[in-house]
Short mmCIF file of C-alpha atoms and ligand atoms in Angstrom, two decimals:
data_model
loop_
_atom_site.label_atom_id
_atom_site.label_comp_id
_atom_site.label_asym_id
_atom_site.label_seq_id
_atom_site.Cartn_x
_atom_site.Cartn_y
_atom_site.Cartn_z
CA MET R 248 31.61 -4.79 -66.64
CA GLN R 249 33.53 -7.99 -67.22
CA ILE R 250 30.43 -10.12 -66.59
CA LEU R 251 28.58 -8.38 -69.43
CA GLU R 252 31.22 -9.05 -72.09
CA LYS R 253 29.79 -11.07 -74.95
CA THR R 254 31.79 -14.14 -75.84
CA GLU R 255 29.99 -14.73 -79.16
CA LEU R 256 30.56 -18.52 -79.06
CA LYS R 257 34.32 -18.01 -79.16
CA ALA R 258 34.67 -19.48 -75.67
CA LEU R 259 32.77 -22.59 -76.75
CA LYS R 260 34.98 -22.91 -79.82
CA LYS R 261 38.09 -22.60 -77.70
CA ALA R 262 36.82 -25.22 -75.23
CA ARG R 263 36.06 -27.60 -78.10
CA ASN R 264 39.58 -27.15 -79.43
CA LEU R 265 41.12 -27.69 -76.02
CA GLY R 266 39.04 -30.74 -75.22
CA PRO R 267 37.52 -31.54 -71.81
CA LYS R 268 40.68 -32.14 -69.80
CA LYS R 269 42.50 -29.01 -70.92
CA THR R 270 39.36 -26.90 -70.55
CA ILE R 271 39.09 -28.04 -66.96
CA SER R 272 42.74 -27.36 -66.19
CA LEU R 273 42.36 -23.93 -67.74
CA LEU R 274 39.46 -23.19 -65.40
CA ASN R 275 41.49 -24.44 -62.46
CA LYS R 276 44.41 -22.29 -63.50
CA LYS R 277 42.22 -19.22 -63.83
CA GLY R 278 40.87 -19.85 -60.35
CA LEU R 279 37.13 -19.82 -61.03
CA THR R 280 35.15 -20.77 -57.96
CA GLY R 281 31.39 -21.10 -57.45
CA ARG R 282 29.65 -17.75 -57.13
CA GLY R 283 26.57 -19.05 -55.39
CA GLY R 284 28.06 -18.98 -51.93
CA ALA R 285 30.06 -22.16 -51.43
CA SER R 286 33.09 -21.06 -53.51
CA PHE R 287 33.90 -24.59 -54.64
CA PRO R 288 36.43 -24.69 -57.52
CA THR R 289 34.36 -24.99 -60.68
CA GLY R 290 36.97 -26.95 -62.61
CA LYS R 291 37.13 -29.57 -59.85
CA LYS R 292 33.37 -29.99 -59.91
CA TRP R 293 33.40 -30.54 -63.66
CA GLU R 294 36.31 -32.93 -63.33
CA PHE R 295 34.39 -35.18 -60.92
CA ALA R 296 31.52 -35.40 -63.38
CA LEU R 297 33.83 -35.91 -66.36
CA LYS R 298 35.47 -38.91 -64.67
CA GLN R 299 32.15 -40.71 -64.14
CA LYS R 300 31.46 -43.36 -66.71
CA SER R 301 27.83 -42.81 -67.56
CA LYS R 302 25.93 -42.40 -70.79
CA GLU R 303 23.57 -40.00 -69.14
CA LYS R 304 24.84 -36.88 -67.45
CA TYR R 305 23.21 -33.57 -66.66
CA VAL R 306 24.06 -29.94 -66.18
CA ILE R 307 21.78 -27.79 -64.09
CA CYS R 308 22.05 -24.03 -64.11
CA ASN R 309 20.88 -22.83 -60.74
CA ALA R 310 18.83 -19.72 -61.46
CA ASP R 311 16.94 -19.92 -58.19
CA GLU R 312 18.67 -17.01 -56.51
CA GLY R 313 16.51 -16.37 -53.49
CA GLU R 314 18.85 -14.97 -50.89
CA PRO R 315 17.18 -11.77 -49.74
CA GLY R 316 19.06 -8.79 -51.10
CA THR R 317 20.36 -10.71 -54.12
CA PHE R 318 19.41 -9.88 -57.71
CA LYS R 319 22.60 -10.30 -59.69
CA ASP R 320 21.62 -13.48 -61.53
CA LYS R 321 18.51 -11.71 -62.75
CA PHE R 322 20.78 -8.88 -63.92
CA ILE R 323 22.94 -11.34 -65.90
CA MET R 324 19.96 -13.14 -67.42
CA GLN R 325 18.57 -9.80 -68.55
CA LYS R 326 21.78 -8.29 -69.85
CA ASN R 327 23.94 -11.16 -71.05
CA PRO R 328 21.87 -14.31 -71.54
CA GLU R 329 23.89 -15.36 -74.61
CA THR R 330 27.08 -15.79 -72.64
CA LEU R 331 25.22 -17.66 -69.89
CA ILE R 332 23.82 -20.12 -72.45
CA GLU R 333 27.29 -20.49 -73.92
CA GLY R 334 28.62 -21.28 -70.45
CA ILE R 335 25.96 -23.97 -70.05
CA LEU R 336 26.92 -25.47 -73.40
CA ILE R 337 30.61 -25.46 -72.45
CA ALA R 338 29.86 -27.22 -69.15
CA SER R 339 27.64 -29.78 -70.89
CA GLU R 340 30.03 -30.58 -73.72
CA THR R 341 32.98 -30.72 -71.35
CA ILE R 342 31.48 -33.29 -68.99
CA GLY R 343 29.57 -35.10 -71.73
CA ALA R 344 25.98 -34.16 -70.88
CA LYS R 345 23.33 -34.00 -73.58
CA GLN R 346 20.63 -32.48 -71.42
CA ALA R 347 20.84 -29.30 -69.39
CA TYR R 348 18.20 -27.59 -67.30
CA ILE R 349 17.90 -24.02 -66.14
CA TYR R 350 16.09 -24.10 -62.83
CA LEU R 351 14.56 -20.63 -62.89
CA ARG R 352 12.87 -19.36 -59.77
CA GLY R 353 9.12 -18.95 -60.17
CA GLU R 354 9.39 -15.29 -59.22
CA TYR R 355 11.42 -14.70 -62.40
CA GLU R 356 8.79 -16.15 -64.74
CA ASN R 357 8.85 -12.98 -66.83
CA LEU R 358 12.43 -13.77 -67.91
CA LYS R 359 11.45 -17.15 -69.34
CA SER R 360 10.29 -16.35 -72.87
CA LYS R 361 13.28 -14.16 -73.70
CA LEU R 362 15.63 -16.78 -72.30
CA GLU R 363 13.97 -19.46 -74.40
CA LYS R 364 14.45 -17.40 -77.53
CA THR R 365 18.11 -16.91 -76.65
CA ILE R 366 18.53 -20.64 -76.08
CA THR R 367 17.10 -21.46 -79.51
CA LYS R 368 19.28 -18.88 -81.18
CA VAL R 369 22.52 -19.86 -79.47
CA ILE R 370 21.95 -23.60 -79.89
CA ARG R 371 21.32 -23.17 -83.59
CA LYS R 372 24.49 -21.15 -84.07
CA ALA R 373 26.59 -23.44 -81.90
CA LYS R 374 25.57 -26.60 -83.74
CA THR R 375 25.48 -28.60 -80.56
CA LYS R 376 23.74 -31.79 -79.55
CA VAL R 377 23.00 -30.40 -76.12
CA ASN R 378 19.40 -29.64 -75.29
CA ILE R 379 18.58 -26.91 -72.77
CA GLU R 380 15.23 -26.71 -71.03
CA ILE R 381 13.95 -24.18 -68.53
CA ILE R 382 12.12 -25.49 -65.48
CA LEU R 383 10.26 -22.91 -63.46
CA GLY R 384 10.34 -23.22 -59.69
CA ALA R 385 7.24 -22.40 -57.73
CA GLY R 386 8.39 -20.47 -54.69
CA ALA R 387 10.69 -22.17 -52.18
CA TYR R 388 13.89 -20.55 -50.95
CA VAL R 389 15.38 -23.93 -50.05
CA CYS R 390 15.39 -24.89 -53.74
CA GLY R 391 18.57 -22.87 -54.12
CA GLU R 392 20.22 -25.81 -52.36
CA GLU R 393 21.55 -28.19 -54.99
CA THR R 394 20.07 -31.41 -53.65
CA ALA R 395 16.69 -29.66 -53.26
CA ILE R 396 16.83 -28.61 -56.92
CA ILE R 397 17.42 -32.21 -57.88
CA LYS R 398 14.39 -33.37 -55.90
CA SER R 399 12.31 -30.55 -57.32
CA ILE R 400 13.15 -31.41 -60.94
CA GLU R 401 12.57 -35.10 -60.24
CA GLY R 402 9.04 -34.18 -59.22
CA PHE R 403 9.22 -34.48 -55.45
CA ARG R 404 8.99 -31.93 -52.66
CA GLY R 405 12.06 -29.76 -53.05
CA GLN R 406 13.72 -30.87 -49.84
CA PRO R 407 17.48 -31.31 -49.45
CA TYR R 408 19.02 -34.67 -48.69
CA LEU R 409 22.21 -35.73 -47.03
CA LYS R 410 25.44 -35.68 -49.06
CA PRO R 411 27.43 -37.73 -50.11
CA PRO R 412 26.86 -38.90 -52.75
CA TYR R 413 27.62 -35.52 -54.26
CA PRO R 414 25.74 -34.53 -57.42
CA PRO R 415 28.76 -34.75 -59.78
CA VAL R 416 28.90 -38.46 -58.88
CA GLU R 417 25.23 -39.20 -58.35
CA GLY R 418 22.80 -36.37 -58.99
CA LEU R 419 19.67 -35.92 -61.07
CA TYR R 420 17.95 -39.31 -61.56
CA GLY R 421 21.03 -40.82 -59.96
CA LYS R 422 23.26 -39.65 -62.81
CA PRO R 423 26.39 -37.46 -62.66
CA THR R 424 25.22 -33.86 -62.53
CA VAL R 425 27.03 -30.54 -62.47
CA ILE R 426 25.10 -27.77 -60.77
CA ASN R 427 26.44 -24.23 -61.11
CA ASN R 428 24.68 -20.95 -60.68
CA VAL R 429 24.11 -18.28 -63.32
CA GLU R 430 27.08 -16.10 -62.41
CA THR R 431 29.47 -19.06 -62.30
CA LEU R 432 28.47 -20.43 -65.71
CA THR R 433 28.66 -17.00 -67.31
CA ALA R 434 32.06 -16.38 -65.72
CA ALA R 435 33.20 -19.80 -66.97
CA ALA R 436 32.80 -18.65 -70.57
CA HIS R 437 34.77 -15.49 -69.78
CA ALA R 438 37.50 -17.34 -67.88
CA ILE R 439 38.04 -19.68 -70.80
CA LEU R 440 38.10 -17.00 -73.50
CA LEU R 441 39.61 -13.86 -72.00
CA ASP R 442 43.38 -13.77 -71.45
CA ASN R 443 43.07 -10.90 -69.02
CA TRP R 444 40.08 -12.36 -67.13
CA ASN R 445 40.08 -11.11 -63.55
CA SER R 446 38.97 -13.74 -61.08
CA LEU R 447 38.66 -11.17 -58.32
CA LEU R 448 35.82 -9.23 -59.92
CA ARG R 449 32.53 -10.11 -58.28
CA LEU R 450 28.99 -8.84 -58.52
CA PHE R 451 27.91 -7.16 -55.30
CA CYS R 452 24.23 -6.52 -54.68
CA ILE R 453 23.80 -3.57 -52.37
CA SER R 454 20.41 -2.56 -51.04
CA GLY R 455 18.62 -1.45 -47.88
CA ASP R 456 19.17 1.99 -46.39
CA VAL R 457 20.98 3.39 -49.42
CA THR R 458 20.01 5.86 -52.12
CA LYS R 459 21.80 4.06 -54.93
CA PRO R 460 20.95 0.38 -54.55
CA GLY R 461 22.03 -1.94 -57.35
CA VAL R 462 24.45 -4.44 -58.80
CA TYR R 463 28.08 -3.35 -58.67
CA GLU R 464 31.02 -5.20 -60.16
CA LEU R 465 33.86 -4.74 -57.70
CA PRO R 466 37.09 -6.55 -56.90
CA ALA R 467 36.94 -8.77 -53.84
CA GLY R 468 39.02 -7.04 -51.21
CA ILE R 469 37.62 -3.59 -51.92
CA LYS R 470 37.18 -1.45 -48.83
CA LEU R 471 33.69 -1.34 -47.40
CA SER R 472 33.85 2.47 -47.43
CA GLU R 473 34.52 2.42 -51.19
CA ALA R 474 31.47 0.23 -51.76
CA MET R 475 29.41 2.56 -49.59
CA LYS R 476 30.55 5.58 -51.56
CA LEU R 477 28.91 4.03 -54.59
CA ALA R 478 25.69 2.97 -52.90
CA LYS R 479 25.33 6.23 -50.94
CA PRO R 480 23.83 5.38 -47.54
CA LYS R 481 20.98 7.60 -46.37
CA ASN R 482 22.44 7.99 -42.86
CA PRO R 483 25.57 6.82 -41.02
CA VAL R 484 25.77 3.05 -41.42
CA LYS R 485 25.17 0.95 -38.33
CA SER R 486 25.54 -2.50 -39.76
CA VAL R 487 25.89 -4.52 -42.94
CA TYR R 488 24.00 -7.80 -43.36
CA PHE R 489 25.41 -10.36 -45.78
CA GLY R 490 21.96 -11.41 -46.94
CA CYS R 491 19.75 -13.14 -44.37
CA PHE R 492 22.05 -16.12 -43.91
CA GLY R 493 25.44 -14.41 -43.70
CA GLY R 494 25.05 -12.57 -40.40
CA CYS R 495 25.70 -8.92 -39.69
CA MET R 496 28.73 -6.88 -38.74
CA PRO R 497 29.00 -3.42 -37.28
CA TYR R 498 30.20 -0.83 -39.76
CA LYS R 499 33.97 -1.03 -39.99
CA ASP R 500 36.12 -0.04 -42.90
CA ILE R 501 37.52 -3.49 -43.59
CA GLU R 502 38.65 -4.85 -46.92
CA LEU R 503 35.91 -7.17 -48.12
CA THR R 504 37.86 -10.39 -48.42
CA HIS R 505 36.54 -13.81 -47.51
CA ASP R 506 38.88 -14.02 -44.52
CA ASN R 507 38.13 -10.55 -43.21
CA ILE R 508 34.40 -11.17 -43.38
CA CYS R 509 34.85 -14.52 -41.63
CA GLY R 510 36.86 -12.61 -39.03
CA GLU R 511 33.65 -10.74 -38.20
CA ASP R 512 31.91 -14.12 -37.81
CA CYS R 513 30.01 -13.48 -41.03
CA VAL R 514 29.77 -15.34 -44.32
CA SER R 515 30.08 -13.28 -47.49
CA GLY R 516 28.59 -16.00 -49.69
CA SER R 517 27.13 -14.38 -52.75
CA CYS R 518 28.39 -10.82 -52.07
CA THR R 519 25.04 -9.54 -50.92
CA MET R 520 25.07 -6.50 -48.66
CA ILE R 521 21.98 -5.14 -46.97
CA VAL R 522 22.86 -1.81 -45.42
CA VAL R 523 21.22 -0.86 -42.14
CA ASP R 524 21.63 2.67 -40.84
CA ASN R 525 21.77 4.12 -37.36
CA THR R 526 18.06 4.90 -37.22
CA ARG R 527 17.30 1.17 -36.85
CA SER R 528 17.09 -1.27 -34.01
CA ILE R 529 18.83 -4.56 -34.70
CA VAL R 530 16.00 -6.31 -32.84
CA ASP R 531 13.60 -5.28 -35.60
CA LEU R 532 15.92 -6.75 -38.21
CA ALA R 533 16.21 -9.92 -36.13
CA TYR R 534 12.42 -10.11 -36.20
CA VAL R 535 12.16 -9.70 -39.97
CA ILE R 536 14.90 -12.25 -40.65
CA SER R 537 13.58 -14.76 -38.11
CA LYS R 538 10.17 -14.57 -39.78
CA PHE R 539 11.86 -15.30 -43.08
CA PHE R 540 13.58 -18.45 -41.81
CA ALA R 541 10.56 -19.76 -39.91
CA TYR R 542 8.61 -19.38 -43.15
CA GLU R 543 11.23 -20.90 -45.45
CA SER R 544 12.38 -23.86 -43.34
CA CYS R 545 11.39 -26.84 -45.45
CA GLY R 546 10.39 -28.84 -42.38
CA LYS R 547 12.47 -31.91 -43.05
CA CYS R 548 14.65 -31.84 -39.95
CA THR R 549 13.66 -30.97 -36.42
CA PRO R 550 16.29 -28.43 -35.29
CA CYS R 551 15.55 -26.10 -38.18
CA ARG R 552 11.78 -26.66 -38.37
CA GLU R 553 11.09 -26.28 -34.65
CA GLY R 554 14.10 -24.12 -33.82
CA SER R 555 13.35 -21.42 -36.36
CA VAL R 556 9.90 -21.01 -34.83
CA ARG R 557 11.27 -20.97 -31.28
CA ILE R 558 13.71 -18.23 -32.28
CA LEU R 559 10.90 -16.19 -33.81
CA LEU R 560 8.80 -16.54 -30.65
CA LEU R 561 11.71 -15.44 -28.50
CA ILE R 562 12.30 -12.37 -30.64
CA LYS R 563 8.60 -11.56 -30.43
CA LYS R 564 8.82 -11.85 -26.67
CA ILE R 565 11.78 -9.48 -26.60
CA ARG R 566 9.94 -6.95 -28.74
CA GLN R 567 6.97 -7.10 -26.41
CA GLY R 568 9.23 -6.23 -23.50
CA LYS R 569 8.47 -9.51 -21.75
CA ALA R 570 11.87 -11.18 -22.07
CA THR R 571 14.59 -11.54 -19.44
CA ALA R 572 18.34 -11.89 -19.64
CA GLN R 573 17.79 -15.61 -19.42
CA ASP R 574 15.84 -15.49 -22.67
CA LEU R 575 18.84 -13.89 -24.36
CA ASN R 576 21.00 -16.76 -23.17
CA LEU R 577 18.43 -19.21 -24.46
CA LEU R 578 18.43 -17.39 -27.80
CA GLN R 579 22.20 -17.72 -27.98
CA GLU R 580 22.09 -21.39 -27.07
CA LEU R 581 19.36 -22.17 -29.57
CA GLY R 582 21.28 -20.28 -32.24
CA GLU R 583 24.37 -22.40 -31.70
CA HIS R 584 22.52 -25.72 -31.57
CA ILE R 585 20.33 -25.16 -34.61
CA GLY R 586 23.38 -24.23 -36.64
CA GLN R 587 25.27 -27.31 -35.59
CA THR R 588 22.52 -29.89 -35.97
CA SER R 589 20.57 -28.93 -39.10
CA LEU R 590 20.77 -30.91 -42.29
CA CYS R 591 21.29 -28.31 -44.99
CA GLY R 592 22.80 -24.89 -45.45
CA LEU R 593 19.53 -23.14 -44.68
CA GLY R 594 19.29 -24.52 -41.17
CA GLN R 595 23.02 -24.36 -40.62
CA SER R 596 23.11 -20.65 -41.31
CA CYS R 597 19.64 -19.52 -40.24
CA THR R 598 20.90 -18.32 -36.88
CA ASN R 599 24.07 -16.54 -38.07
CA HIS R 600 22.14 -13.29 -37.88
CA ILE R 601 21.13 -14.03 -34.28
CA LEU R 602 24.62 -14.99 -33.14
CA THR R 603 26.31 -12.05 -34.84
CA SER R 604 23.75 -9.49 -33.70
CA LEU R 605 23.93 -10.78 -30.13
CA LYS R 606 27.68 -10.48 -30.33
CA HIS R 607 27.87 -7.03 -31.88
CA PHE R 608 24.60 -5.40 -30.86
CA ARG R 609 23.66 -7.01 -27.57
CA LYS R 610 22.75 -3.58 -26.19
CA ASP R 611 19.90 -3.29 -28.68
CA PHE R 612 18.43 -6.48 -27.23
CA GLU R 613 19.12 -5.59 -23.61
CA LYS R 614 17.31 -2.27 -24.02
CA GLU R 615 14.09 -4.16 -24.66
CA LEU R 616 14.28 -6.58 -21.74
CA ARG R 617 11.73 -6.58 -18.95
CA MET M 148 9.76 -39.27 -67.94
CA ASP M 149 7.21 -36.55 -67.25
CA LEU M 150 8.40 -33.46 -65.47
CA ILE M 151 5.87 -33.10 -62.68
CA LEU M 152 6.45 -29.51 -61.62
CA PRO M 153 5.86 -27.98 -65.07
CA ILE M 154 2.66 -30.04 -65.42
CA LEU M 155 1.39 -28.85 -62.04
CA ARG M 156 2.24 -25.27 -62.91
CA LYS M 157 0.45 -25.50 -66.24
CA GLU M 158 -2.72 -26.90 -64.70
CA HIS M 159 -2.48 -24.35 -61.91
CA LYS M 160 -2.36 -21.59 -64.45
CA LYS M 161 -5.38 -23.00 -66.26
CA HIS M 162 -7.61 -23.50 -63.22
CA GLY M 163 -6.20 -21.01 -60.73
CA TYR M 164 -5.59 -23.78 -58.21
CA LEU M 165 -5.07 -27.54 -57.95
CA SER M 166 -8.21 -29.23 -56.65
CA GLU M 167 -8.42 -32.89 -55.71
CA ASP M 168 -10.17 -33.60 -59.00
CA ILE M 169 -7.50 -31.89 -61.01
CA LEU M 170 -4.75 -33.75 -59.16
CA LYS M 171 -6.56 -37.05 -59.79
CA LYS M 172 -6.71 -36.31 -63.49
CA ILE M 173 -3.00 -35.46 -63.59
CA SER M 174 -2.30 -38.65 -61.67
CA LYS M 175 -4.12 -40.75 -64.25
CA LYS M 176 -2.13 -39.20 -67.07
CA THR M 177 1.28 -39.28 -65.46
CA LYS M 178 0.90 -42.48 -63.37
CA VAL M 179 2.23 -40.55 -60.39
CA PRO M 180 0.18 -41.25 -57.23
CA VAL M 181 -2.14 -38.45 -56.10
CA SER M 182 -0.49 -38.46 -52.70
CA ARG M 183 2.81 -37.43 -54.23
CA LEU M 184 1.22 -34.80 -56.43
CA TYR M 185 -0.49 -33.40 -53.37
CA ALA M 186 2.79 -33.46 -51.45
CA VAL M 187 4.44 -31.44 -54.21
CA ALA M 188 1.50 -29.07 -54.67
CA THR M 189 1.49 -28.19 -50.98
CA PHE M 190 5.24 -27.64 -50.83
CA TYR M 191 5.53 -24.56 -53.03
CA THR M 192 4.11 -21.19 -52.08
CA MET M 193 3.04 -20.42 -55.64
CA LEU M 194 0.86 -23.51 -55.90
CA HIS M 195 -2.49 -23.57 -54.12
CA THR M 196 -4.85 -26.43 -53.40
CA GLU M 197 -7.72 -24.11 -52.43
CA LYS M 198 -9.59 -21.82 -54.75
CA GLN M 199 -7.96 -18.40 -54.87
CA GLY M 200 -9.23 -14.93 -55.53
CA LYS M 201 -9.18 -13.58 -59.09
CA ASN M 202 -6.00 -11.68 -58.27
CA ILE M 203 -3.15 -12.77 -56.04
CA ILE M 204 -1.12 -10.12 -54.29
CA GLU M 205 2.12 -11.16 -52.62
CA ILE M 206 4.05 -8.44 -50.88
CA CYS M 207 7.73 -8.96 -50.10
CA GLY M 208 8.50 -8.90 -46.40
CA SER M 209 12.28 -9.48 -46.62
CA PRO M 210 14.82 -7.01 -45.17
CA SER M 211 15.46 -4.66 -48.10
CA CYS M 212 11.73 -4.11 -48.60
CA TYR M 213 11.21 -3.85 -44.85
CA LEU M 214 13.88 -1.14 -44.69
CA ASN M 215 12.08 0.75 -47.42
CA GLY M 216 8.75 1.02 -45.69
CA GLU M 217 7.05 -2.27 -46.51
CA LEU M 218 5.46 -2.57 -43.07
CA ASP M 219 3.23 0.44 -43.68
CA LEU M 220 2.00 -1.14 -46.88
CA GLU M 221 1.27 -4.40 -45.06
CA ASN M 222 -0.98 -2.60 -42.61
CA PHE M 223 -2.51 -0.56 -45.36
CA LEU M 224 -3.36 -3.65 -47.42
CA GLU M 225 -4.94 -5.46 -44.49
CA LYS M 226 -7.03 -2.43 -43.62
CA GLU M 227 -8.09 -1.62 -47.16
CA LEU M 228 -9.07 -5.19 -47.95
CA ASN M 229 -10.39 -5.96 -44.49
CA ILE M 230 -8.68 -9.37 -44.47
CA GLU M 231 -5.53 -10.83 -42.99
CA PHE M 232 -2.58 -12.22 -44.89
CA GLY M 233 -3.36 -15.69 -46.23
CA GLN M 234 -7.03 -14.81 -46.78
CA THR M 235 -9.24 -13.94 -49.75
CA THR M 236 -11.68 -11.03 -49.91
CA LYS M 237 -15.40 -11.83 -49.66
CA ASP M 238 -16.00 -10.81 -53.27
CA LYS M 239 -13.28 -13.30 -54.25
CA LYS M 240 -11.39 -10.62 -56.12
CA ILE M 241 -8.14 -10.61 -54.16
CA SER M 242 -6.06 -13.13 -52.19
CA LEU M 243 -3.39 -11.56 -50.02
CA TYR M 244 -0.04 -13.14 -49.16
CA LYS M 245 3.41 -12.25 -47.96
CA THR M 246 6.37 -13.54 -49.91
CA SER M 247 10.09 -13.82 -49.35
CA CYS M 248 12.47 -11.69 -51.44
CA ILE M 249 11.51 -11.55 -55.12
CA GLY M 250 14.82 -10.13 -56.32
CA CYS M 251 13.68 -6.54 -56.71
CA CYS M 252 15.53 -5.26 -53.65
CA ASP M 253 17.03 -2.39 -55.64
CA LYS M 254 13.49 -1.15 -56.31
CA ALA M 255 12.02 -1.85 -52.90
CA PRO M 256 9.37 -2.21 -51.66
CA ALA M 257 8.06 -4.69 -54.18
CA MET M 258 5.21 -7.14 -54.70
CA LEU M 259 4.02 -9.76 -57.11
CA LEU M 260 0.63 -9.19 -58.66
CA ASN M 261 -0.46 -12.42 -60.30
CA GLY M 262 3.19 -13.38 -60.56
CA LYS M 263 4.32 -10.09 -62.08
CA ALA M 264 6.70 -7.88 -60.11
CA ILE M 265 5.58 -4.36 -59.29
CA THR M 266 8.28 -2.22 -57.71
CA ASN M 267 8.98 1.06 -55.93
CA LEU M 268 5.64 0.72 -54.20
CA THR M 269 3.94 3.61 -52.48
CA LYS M 270 0.51 3.78 -50.87
CA GLU M 271 -0.73 5.61 -53.93
CA LYS M 272 0.55 2.90 -56.22
CA VAL M 273 -1.02 0.20 -54.07
CA LYS M 274 -4.34 2.06 -54.11
CA THR M 275 -4.36 2.09 -57.91
CA ILE M 276 -3.49 -1.61 -58.00
CA LEU M 277 -6.34 -2.47 -55.66
CA LYS M 278 -8.75 -0.42 -57.72
CA LYS M 279 -7.78 -2.35 -60.84
CA CYS M 280 -8.06 -5.69 -59.05
CA ARG M 281 -11.53 -4.89 -57.80
CA SER M 282 -12.96 -3.71 -61.10
S1 LIG W 816 17.93 -27.52 -42.33
FE1 LIG W 816 15.86 -26.65 -42.56
S2 LIG W 816 15.66 -26.28 -44.75
FE2 LIG W 816 17.42 -27.68 -44.48
S3 LIG W 816 16.56 -29.74 -44.65
FE3 LIG W 816 16.46 -29.20 -42.48
S4 LIG W 816 14.40 -28.32 -42.22
FE4 LIG W 816 14.84 -28.31 -44.41
S1 LIG W 817 13.89 -7.83 -50.12
FE1 LIG W 817 12.01 -7.42 -51.12
S2 LIG W 817 12.50 -7.84 -53.18
FE2 LIG W 817 14.33 -8.43 -52.14
#
């Protein structure tokens, strides 16, 4: 796997030789984009922060992967922490930050001590002035959102706030801050060092109704059937969910590119695929996912806080056989409005699964009407 | 500048929960108002402001675990412990919660027992866990 290649501080050395500007143009040339879901060009992000004139700057490694069905950052932290730390050092030295934090989700507490040892070891070898500290989260899905991480580290409720200003301009404690996730920072070290680095290779997490769940490194654009051959579904596949937020599509042998997935009204985001086979009712999945969002809404803005609960109640009503066709229309309408009016990515995408399942699997819902 | 979250987590670990008294003490040390500490403490699912049972069980209810039979375990846990989710057993040995995905979806169903992930759960496995928690 490309992501597991050890860079042995050679990437850091190369970045130091190149200097900040050339390092950033190299990243741009290689085409590294954020692997957390937003796909923002990493070099651009760093460039914004580099341009800011500030004595204090920060780098935050987002290790708060919480998207259901996603476990690739854990995989990297277990198997290649050295290269991740090197990536953090490269980001920090490039933008001129002396302090970096790893915001590690509370559920991954058991990774902390080994990571700390790796940090000490790598920092000693790298002879750097950058300090890296791990901050453990405490259970909040929304803290995967970058502004929520900032609030959480600053010691407030981890609730998102409206952008701009964007973190590279004004982030942690109001200072320029680069926030990248684990996979992105690790890939940054590879992109800088390896001449034959392949920007298309991504980590796919496949789980659900499959006999071989796991992390697979596959090129973006691979056929869905190829991915399924690896994960070995238990029964014929009915649908694939792109995590909880990405929506679902009926099984179709498309090439898994960003555009193709968008074409199914889904969002591929972090390459998470939850496989659902033909023994399932989509209404049950809608129930499980609606519970998730009602529970994880941070409560800051009304459409998401109230709307996620309304959706859950409607799904409950459908499952009890008490709903009418009108309720399905209401569900659709709510889904559209909540997405359009919520403040952060959580609220904006929390009804993707409703809208896509109503579109592709309306029959499953209609079967349960009064 | 003090990092509030790590302090809260440390005290939580020490006492098992964050009482008003504990928050007041932290407030004195850090000069952060109690109201804000309370706001933070009540935001995160892993921090509690009420006394908890000796063991905390959090079972993952997200899709991959659901698809691998988590619902049966939910019912089983409630029946075995004779409490609902969010409650603590009378003997104060176990508090029961549901959690969102804990990143063990490739070894579903999964739970956290006192923060530690236990995976590939079966009823038998859960039975053994409960036995240990009760002893
Ligand atoms: S959209 Fe939801 S999670 Fe995001 S800020 Fe609003 S209430 Fe919080
Ligand atoms: S869905 Fe249960 S651990 Fe991810």
